Short mmCIF file of the C-alpha atoms (twelve columns), coordinates in Angstrom:
data_MODEL
# 
_entry.id   MODEL 
# 
loop_
_atom_site.group_PDB 
_atom_site.id 
_atom_site.type_symbol 
_atom_site.label_atom_id 
_atom_site.label_alt_id 
_atom_site.label_comp_id 
_atom_site.label_asym_id 
_atom_site.label_seq_id 
_atom_site.Cartn_x 
_atom_site.Cartn_y 
_atom_site.Cartn_z 
_atom_site.pdbx_PDB_model_num 
ATOM 1   C CA . MET A 1   -12.558 -1.680  0.068   1 
ATOM 2   C CA . SER A 2   -15.681 -0.976  -2.214  1 
ATOM 3   C CA . GLY A 3   -18.131 1.907   -1.803  1 
ATOM 4   C CA . SER A 4   -15.243 3.906   -0.211  1 
ATOM 5   C CA . LEU A 5   -15.915 6.970   -1.763  1 
ATOM 6   C CA . GLY A 6   -19.374 7.048   -1.305  1 
ATOM 7   C CA . LEU A 7   -19.847 9.454   -4.536  1 
ATOM 8   C CA . GLY A 8   -23.588 10.629  -4.791  1 
ATOM 9   C CA . ALA A 9   -23.713 9.122   -0.902  1 
ATOM 10  C CA . THR A 10  -25.253 12.168  -0.343  1 
ATOM 11  C CA . GLN A 11  -28.131 12.780  -2.651  1 
ATOM 12  C CA . GLY A 12  -31.038 11.390  -2.718  1 
ATOM 13  C CA . LEU A 13  -32.004 7.644   -3.501  1 
ATOM 14  C CA . THR A 14  -32.347 6.787   -7.217  1 
ATOM 15  C CA . ALA A 15  -31.257 3.065   -7.404  1 
ATOM 16  C CA . PRO A 16  -33.820 0.701   -6.287  1 
ATOM 17  C CA . ILE A 17  -32.862 -1.358  -3.212  1 
ATOM 18  C CA . GLY A 18  -32.979 -4.553  -5.039  1 
ATOM 19  C CA . GLN A 19  -31.031 -3.065  -7.369  1 
ATOM 20  C CA . GLN A 20  -28.407 -2.306  -5.153  1 
ATOM 21  C CA . ILE A 21  -28.194 -5.456  -3.434  1 
ATOM 22  C CA . GLU A 22  -27.928 -7.348  -6.535  1 
ATOM 23  C CA . ARG A 23  -24.328 -5.550  -7.324  1 
ATOM 24  C CA . HIS A 24  -23.353 -5.074  -3.340  1 
ATOM 25  C CA . ALA A 25  -19.866 -6.847  -3.208  1 
ATOM 26  C CA . SER A 26  -18.858 -7.393  0.231   1 
ATOM 27  C CA . ASP A 27  -19.122 -10.388 2.221   1 
ATOM 28  C CA . TRP A 28  -22.298 -9.121  3.608   1 
ATOM 29  C CA . ALA A 29  -24.095 -9.933  0.118   1 
ATOM 30  C CA . PRO A 30  -25.261 -13.399 1.503   1 
ATOM 31  C CA . ILE A 31  -27.150 -11.946 4.687   1 
ATOM 32  C CA . LEU A 32  -28.571 -8.765  2.161   1 
ATOM 33  C CA . ARG A 33  -29.479 -11.413 -0.549  1 
ATOM 34  C CA . ALA A 34  -31.638 -13.785 2.299   1 
ATOM 35  C CA . TRP A 35  -33.117 -10.692 3.806   1 
ATOM 36  C CA . ARG A 36  -34.220 -9.402  -0.152  1 
ATOM 37  C CA . ASP A 37  -36.236 -12.858 -0.317  1 
ATOM 38  C CA . SER A 38  -37.425 -12.892 3.017   1 
ATOM 39  C CA . ALA A 39  -41.135 -11.634 3.124   1 
ATOM 40  C CA . GLU A 40  -39.857 -8.596  5.570   1 
ATOM 41  C CA . GLY A 41  -37.140 -7.536  2.877   1 
ATOM 42  C CA . ARG A 42  -40.196 -7.963  0.294   1 
ATOM 43  C CA . ARG A 43  -42.205 -5.257  2.342   1 
ATOM 44  C CA . LEU A 44  -39.703 -2.696  2.843   1 
ATOM 45  C CA . ILE A 45  -38.586 -3.072  -0.584  1 
ATOM 46  C CA . GLN A 46  -41.720 -2.500  -2.197  1 
ATOM 47  C CA . HIS A 47  -42.760 0.752   -0.146  1 
ATOM 48  C CA . VAL A 48  -39.430 2.031   -0.838  1 
ATOM 49  C CA . ASP A 49  -40.242 1.332   -4.807  1 
ATOM 50  C CA . ASP A 50  -43.584 2.648   -4.381  1 
ATOM 51  C CA . ARG A 51  -42.209 6.005   -1.939  1 
ATOM 52  C CA . LEU A 52  -39.663 6.711   -4.700  1 
ATOM 53  C CA . ALA A 53  -42.328 6.301   -7.583  1 
ATOM 54  C CA . ALA A 54  -44.699 8.499   -5.788  1 
ATOM 55  C CA . GLY A 55  -41.485 11.483  -6.160  1 
ATOM 56  C CA . VAL A 56  -41.059 11.213  -2.611  1 
ATOM 57  C CA . ALA A 57  -37.350 11.950  -1.230  1 
ATOM 58  C CA . ILE A 58  -35.484 9.150   0.273   1 
ATOM 59  C CA . PHE A 59  -31.829 9.305   2.142   1 
ATOM 60  C CA . PRO A 60  -29.071 8.179   1.699   1 
ATOM 61  C CA . GLY A 61  -28.421 7.544   -1.875  1 
ATOM 62  C CA . ASP A 62  -26.461 4.917   -1.200  1 
ATOM 63  C CA . THR A 63  -28.598 2.520   1.022   1 
ATOM 64  C CA . PHE A 64  -25.247 -0.235  1.891   1 
ATOM 65  C CA . ARG A 65  -22.399 1.990   2.017   1 
ATOM 66  C CA . ALA A 66  -21.615 1.327   5.642   1 
ATOM 67  C CA . LEU A 67  -21.367 -2.469  5.028   1 
ATOM 68  C CA . ALA A 68  -19.545 -1.560  1.672   1 
ATOM 69  C CA . CYS A 69  -16.411 0.432   3.158   1 
ATOM 70  C CA . THR A 70  -16.531 -1.996  6.333   1 
ATOM 71  C CA . PRO A 71  -16.783 -5.439  5.225   1 
ATOM 72  C CA . LEU A 72  -17.668 -8.330  8.078   1 
ATOM 73  C CA . SER A 73  -13.631 -9.691  7.520   1 
ATOM 74  C CA . ALA A 74  -12.625 -6.203  8.403   1 
ATOM 75  C CA . MET A 75  -14.883 -5.220  10.969  1 
ATOM 76  C CA . ARG A 76  -13.432 -4.687  14.550  1 
ATOM 77  C CA . VAL A 77  -15.759 -1.787  16.225  1 
ATOM 78  C CA . LEU A 78  -19.937 -1.406  15.563  1 
ATOM 79  C CA . ILE A 79  -21.531 1.433   16.135  1 
ATOM 80  C CA . LEU A 80  -24.993 1.687   16.172  1 
ATOM 81  C CA . GLY A 81  -27.202 4.177   15.437  1 
ATOM 82  C CA . GLN A 82  -31.184 4.844   15.004  1 
ATOM 83  C CA . ASP A 83  -31.659 6.455   11.469  1 
ATOM 84  C CA . PRO A 84  -30.130 8.540   9.011   1 
ATOM 85  C CA . TYR A 85  -30.318 12.098  8.580   1 
ATOM 86  C CA . HIS A 86  -33.651 13.264  7.048   1 
ATOM 87  C CA . GLY A 87  -32.227 16.599  6.022   1 
ATOM 88  C CA . PRO A 88  -30.602 17.443  2.313   1 
ATOM 89  C CA . GLY A 89  -27.110 16.897  2.120   1 
ATOM 90  C CA . GLN A 90  -26.821 15.355  5.634   1 
ATOM 91  C CA . ALA A 91  -26.973 11.602  5.311   1 
ATOM 92  C CA . GLU A 92  -23.667 9.736   3.561   1 
ATOM 93  C CA . GLY A 93  -24.633 6.283   4.510   1 
ATOM 94  C CA . LEU A 94  -22.630 6.165   7.816   1 
ATOM 95  C CA . ALA A 95  -24.508 6.165   10.948  1 
ATOM 96  C CA . PHE A 96  -23.435 9.869   12.531  1 
ATOM 97  C CA . SER A 97  -21.617 10.600  9.944   1 
ATOM 98  C CA . VAL A 98  -21.972 13.661  7.798   1 
ATOM 99  C CA . PRO A 99  -20.359 14.724  3.928   1 
ATOM 100 C CA . PRO A 100 -17.538 16.835  4.302   1 
ATOM 101 C CA . ALA A 101 -19.412 19.362  2.333   1 
ATOM 102 C CA . GLN A 102 -21.541 20.190  5.812   1 
ATOM 103 C CA . HIS A 103 -20.280 22.329  7.763   1 
ATOM 104 C CA . ARG A 104 -23.458 22.110  10.333  1 
ATOM 105 C CA . LEU A 105 -22.957 19.270  12.147  1 
ATOM 106 C CA . PRO A 106 -25.477 17.712  14.350  1 
ATOM 107 C CA . PRO A 107 -25.616 17.832  17.849  1 
ATOM 108 C CA . SER A 108 -25.092 14.190  18.448  1 
ATOM 109 C CA . LEU A 109 -21.994 14.291  16.678  1 
ATOM 110 C CA . ARG A 110 -20.718 17.426  18.322  1 
ATOM 111 C CA . ASN A 111 -20.923 15.758  21.436  1 
ATOM 112 C CA . ILE A 112 -19.340 12.634  20.034  1 
ATOM 113 C CA . PHE A 113 -15.976 14.871  19.326  1 
ATOM 114 C CA . LYS A 114 -16.309 16.469  23.005  1 
ATOM 115 C CA . GLU A 115 -16.180 13.283  24.405  1 
ATOM 116 C CA . LEU A 116 -13.026 11.825  21.909  1 
ATOM 117 C CA . GLN A 117 -11.431 15.155  23.083  1 
ATOM 118 C CA . ARG A 118 -12.033 14.666  26.634  1 
ATOM 119 C CA . ASP A 119 -11.604 10.721  26.120  1 
ATOM 120 C CA . LEU A 120 -8.052  10.606  24.284  1 
ATOM 121 C CA . GLY A 121 -6.941  14.255  23.748  1 
ATOM 122 C CA . VAL A 122 -8.100  14.195  20.164  1 
ATOM 123 C CA . GLU A 123 -8.699  18.023  18.618  1 
ATOM 124 C CA . PRO A 124 -11.977 17.815  17.289  1 
ATOM 125 C CA . PRO A 125 -11.705 17.132  13.550  1 
ATOM 126 C CA . THR A 126 -12.231 19.828  10.190  1 
ATOM 127 C CA . SER A 127 -14.532 17.418  9.000   1 
ATOM 128 C CA . GLY A 128 -18.119 15.834  10.162  1 
ATOM 129 C CA . SER A 129 -17.307 12.645  7.813   1 
ATOM 130 C CA . LEU A 130 -16.218 9.596   10.214  1 
ATOM 131 C CA . LEU A 131 -15.270 7.673   6.678   1 
ATOM 132 C CA . PRO A 132 -11.488 6.864   8.399   1 
ATOM 133 C CA . TRP A 133 -13.213 5.186   10.980  1 
ATOM 134 C CA . ALA A 134 -15.048 2.833   8.562   1 
ATOM 135 C CA . HIS A 135 -12.112 2.246   6.875   1 
ATOM 136 C CA . GLN A 136 -10.272 0.803   10.061  1 
ATOM 137 C CA . GLY A 137 -13.049 -1.710  10.749  1 
ATOM 138 C CA . VAL A 138 -15.562 0.500   12.447  1 
ATOM 139 C CA . LEU A 139 -19.173 -0.292  11.163  1 
ATOM 140 C CA . LEU A 140 -21.222 2.714   11.195  1 
ATOM 141 C CA . LEU A 141 -24.864 0.798   11.303  1 
ATOM 142 C CA . ASN A 142 -28.141 2.861   11.385  1 
ATOM 143 C CA . THR A 143 -30.733 0.089   12.310  1 
ATOM 144 C CA . SER A 144 -32.602 1.701   9.334   1 
ATOM 145 C CA . LEU A 145 -31.034 2.768   6.460   1 
ATOM 146 C CA . SER A 146 -33.381 4.836   4.895   1 
ATOM 147 C CA . VAL A 147 -35.462 7.828   5.556   1 
ATOM 148 C CA . GLU A 148 -37.798 10.213  3.869   1 
ATOM 149 C CA . LYS A 149 -36.827 13.874  3.471   1 
ATOM 150 C CA . CYS A 150 -37.642 16.046  6.803   1 
ATOM 151 C CA . VAL A 151 -39.961 12.884  8.335   1 
ATOM 152 C CA . PRO A 152 -37.294 11.052  11.212  1 
ATOM 153 C CA . ALA A 153 -38.301 7.343   11.476  1 
ATOM 154 C CA . SER A 154 -40.478 7.326   8.495   1 
ATOM 155 C CA . HIS A 155 -39.000 3.967   7.638   1 
ATOM 156 C CA . SER A 156 -38.470 2.684   10.937  1 
ATOM 157 C CA . LYS A 157 -40.207 -0.846  11.729  1 
ATOM 158 C CA . LEU A 158 -41.173 -1.597  8.095   1 
ATOM 159 C CA . GLY A 159 -38.268 -4.182  7.799   1 
ATOM 160 C CA . TRP A 160 -34.882 -2.682  8.003   1 
ATOM 161 C CA . GLU A 161 -34.878 -3.967  11.649  1 
ATOM 162 C CA . ALA A 162 -34.765 -7.472  10.825  1 
ATOM 163 C CA . LEU A 163 -31.885 -6.828  8.245   1 
ATOM 164 C CA . THR A 164 -29.554 -5.092  11.181  1 
ATOM 165 C CA . ASP A 165 -30.557 -7.964  13.304  1 
ATOM 166 C CA . SER A 166 -29.041 -10.441 10.906  1 
ATOM 167 C CA . ILE A 167 -26.037 -8.371  10.625  1 
ATOM 168 C CA . VAL A 168 -25.244 -7.797  14.779  1 
ATOM 169 C CA . ILE A 169 -25.543 -11.324 15.048  1 
ATOM 170 C CA . ALA A 170 -23.350 -12.304 12.104  1 
ATOM 171 C CA . ALA A 171 -20.835 -10.158 13.477  1 
ATOM 172 C CA . SER A 172 -21.366 -11.295 17.554  1 
ATOM 173 C CA . ARG A 173 -20.599 -14.939 15.775  1 
ATOM 174 C CA . HIS A 174 -17.566 -14.418 13.573  1 
ATOM 175 C CA . ASP A 175 -14.144 -15.139 15.308  1 
ATOM 176 C CA . ARG A 176 -12.180 -12.109 15.519  1 
ATOM 177 C CA . PRO A 177 -12.446 -10.104 18.534  1 
ATOM 178 C CA . LYS A 178 -14.697 -6.932  18.211  1 
ATOM 179 C CA . VAL A 179 -16.208 -4.384  20.309  1 
ATOM 180 C CA . PHE A 180 -19.680 -3.181  20.223  1 
ATOM 181 C CA . MET A 181 -20.571 0.316   21.337  1 
ATOM 182 C CA . LEU A 182 -24.497 0.281   21.989  1 
ATOM 183 C CA . TRP A 183 -25.143 4.067   22.945  1 
ATOM 184 C CA . GLY A 184 -28.774 4.508   24.179  1 
ATOM 185 C CA . ALA A 185 -32.098 2.514   24.348  1 
ATOM 186 C CA . HIS A 186 -32.673 2.024   20.887  1 
ATOM 187 C CA . ALA A 187 -29.193 0.710   20.238  1 
ATOM 188 C CA . GLN A 188 -28.805 -1.866  23.759  1 
ATOM 189 C CA . SER A 189 -31.967 -3.514  22.782  1 
ATOM 190 C CA . LYS A 190 -29.553 -5.215  20.741  1 
ATOM 191 C CA . ALA A 191 -27.706 -6.514  23.231  1 
ATOM 192 C CA . PRO A 192 -29.347 -10.107 23.730  1 
ATOM 193 C CA . LEU A 193 -28.214 -10.401 20.137  1 
ATOM 194 C CA . LEU A 194 -24.764 -10.255 21.025  1 
ATOM 195 C CA . ALA A 195 -25.117 -13.296 23.673  1 
ATOM 196 C CA . ARG A 196 -24.260 -15.425 20.844  1 
ATOM 197 C CA . GLY A 197 -20.408 -14.033 20.857  1 
ATOM 198 C CA . ASN A 198 -19.752 -16.499 23.866  1 
ATOM 199 C CA . GLY A 199 -18.029 -13.738 25.489  1 
ATOM 200 C CA . ARG A 200 -15.117 -12.963 23.227  1 
ATOM 201 C CA . HIS A 201 -16.047 -9.244  22.255  1 
ATOM 202 C CA . LEU A 202 -16.428 -6.264  24.376  1 
ATOM 203 C CA . VAL A 203 -19.728 -4.735  24.814  1 
ATOM 204 C CA . LEU A 204 -19.988 -0.686  26.274  1 
ATOM 205 C CA . GLN A 205 -23.494 0.780   27.117  1 
ATOM 206 C CA . CYS A 206 -24.526 4.209   28.023  1 
ATOM 207 C CA . ASN A 207 -26.589 6.695   26.863  1 
ATOM 208 C CA . HIS A 208 -27.141 8.289   23.695  1 
ATOM 209 C CA . PRO A 209 -24.954 11.522  22.917  1 
ATOM 210 C CA . SER A 210 -28.018 13.541  21.970  1 
ATOM 211 C CA . PRO A 211 -28.020 16.469  23.882  1 
ATOM 212 C CA . LEU A 212 -31.430 15.275  25.570  1 
ATOM 213 C CA . SER A 213 -29.548 12.026  27.264  1 
ATOM 214 C CA . ALA A 214 -25.523 12.535  27.122  1 
ATOM 215 C CA . SER A 215 -25.249 14.009  30.345  1 
ATOM 216 C CA . ARG A 216 -27.982 12.272  31.915  1 
ATOM 217 C CA . GLY A 217 -27.218 8.938   34.547  1 
ATOM 218 C CA . PRO A 218 -27.188 6.460   35.437  1 
ATOM 219 C CA . MET A 219 -24.865 5.782   31.918  1 
ATOM 220 C CA . PRO A 220 -24.296 9.480   30.375  1 
ATOM 221 C CA . PHE A 221 -22.328 9.713   27.374  1 
ATOM 222 C CA . HIS A 222 -20.169 12.442  28.627  1 
ATOM 223 C CA . GLY A 223 -17.121 11.032  30.607  1 
ATOM 224 C CA . CYS A 224 -18.058 6.802   29.038  1 
ATOM 225 C CA . GLY A 225 -14.661 6.534   28.192  1 
ATOM 226 C CA . HIS A 226 -15.565 4.311   25.393  1 
ATOM 227 C CA . PHE A 227 -13.428 5.539   22.581  1 
ATOM 228 C CA . SER A 228 -10.022 4.880   24.850  1 
ATOM 229 C CA . ARG A 229 -11.180 1.356   26.319  1 
ATOM 230 C CA . ALA A 230 -12.508 0.362   22.554  1 
ATOM 231 C CA . ALA A 231 -8.686  1.176   21.499  1 
ATOM 232 C CA . ALA A 232 -7.339  -0.734  24.433  1 
ATOM 233 C CA . TYR A 233 -9.015  -3.906  24.535  1 
ATOM 234 C CA . LEU A 234 -8.507  -4.506  20.397  1 
ATOM 235 C CA . ALA A 235 -4.498  -4.019  21.139  1 
ATOM 236 C CA . ALA A 236 -4.744  -6.665  23.680  1 
ATOM 237 C CA . ALA A 237 -7.538  -9.330  21.882  1 
ATOM 238 C CA . ASP A 238 -6.302  -8.437  18.321  1 
ATOM 239 C CA . GLY A 239 -3.211  -7.843  18.802  1 
ATOM 240 C CA . ALA A 240 -2.491  -8.986  14.973  1 
ATOM 241 C CA . GLY A 241 -4.095  -6.291  14.153  1 
ATOM 242 C CA . PRO A 242 -3.133  -2.306  13.447  1 
ATOM 243 C CA . ALA A 243 -3.420  -0.178  16.325  1 
ATOM 244 C CA . LEU A 244 -6.861  1.324   16.180  1 
ATOM 245 C CA . ASP A 245 -6.792  5.418   15.642  1 
ATOM 246 C CA . TRP A 246 -9.825  7.306   16.315  1 
ATOM 247 C CA . ARG A 247 -8.432  10.485  15.028  1 
ATOM 248 C CA . LEU A 248 -10.294 11.843  11.516  1 
ATOM 249 C CA . ASP A 249 -7.796  14.740  10.645  1 
ATOM 250 C CA . ARG A 250 -4.970  12.356  9.941   1 
ATOM 251 C CA . ASP A 251 -5.795  11.052  6.395   1 
ATOM 252 C CA . GLN A 252 -8.494  13.806  5.701   1 
ATOM 253 C CA . ALA A 253 -6.425  15.798  3.078   1 
ATOM 254 C CA . GLY A 254 -5.085  12.697  1.390   1 
ATOM 255 C CA . TRP A 255 -8.722  11.445  0.949   1 
ATOM 256 C CA . ARG A 256 -10.127 14.974  -0.641  1 
ATOM 257 C CA . ARG A 257 -7.321  14.457  -2.739  1 
ATOM 258 C CA . ARG A 258 -8.621  11.062  -4.119  1 
ATOM 259 C CA . GLN A 259 -11.864 12.646  -4.260  1 
ATOM 260 C CA . GLU A 260 -10.687 15.534  -6.906  1 
ATOM 261 C CA . PRO A 261 -7.959  14.267  -9.411  1 
ATOM 262 C CA . GLY A 262 -7.259  16.964  -10.954 1 
ATOM 263 C CA . LYS A 263 -5.793  18.502  -7.347  1 
ATOM 264 C CA . ARG A 264 -2.229  16.878  -5.970  1 
# 
């Protein structure tokens, strides 16, 4: 899959959004280009270009990495976040994920790993990167794809939502059975878009994994069992595909070696 290593993804944005769309090669490209040519897309792109020209740091460096790593044709699960991490060295273009070099895990990601261990007995991984999930068809998508340094939600409601709505609709219309994991009210606001899937997909909802809501009723994140339910559903509904393996450490060593060609 193109864009899998994402070298530079954790650095600030340098290539303009429009330029990134022009060279995007996955099967999401028609949706990206239609959005680029829309009123919402033009407004957002101009805003980001203006902020970059003003010297503002914008994360992540690779805006559409999630789409490059998980094409529509390979997508099996959608995990929907809000906006990228806004601290330096945190955002790597995949929702909830941080690069291997980032040893201080965000609280929401720590709670995701706790639930993974409770649900499936998977030991907490040595890295906070969720890239192995993306390689298995788990689309780790934020509803806003850029953010300014140290200013959370700074690019929300500026036009990204029109693009991510189109992505969710395209995924729901796609024939392959999928699991949509909607954590928190922000993600659950997309649920009406999934009606176009005609019931062939599994939609799982619970609170956001943030410490502020993970244990709160009526749908706490802790104890939701979404990881085992997703794997079981795909095994039954999409038997032709490989089993979904939520373990993150099983190929981390090999992935690190691929990033460092001198080490074998």
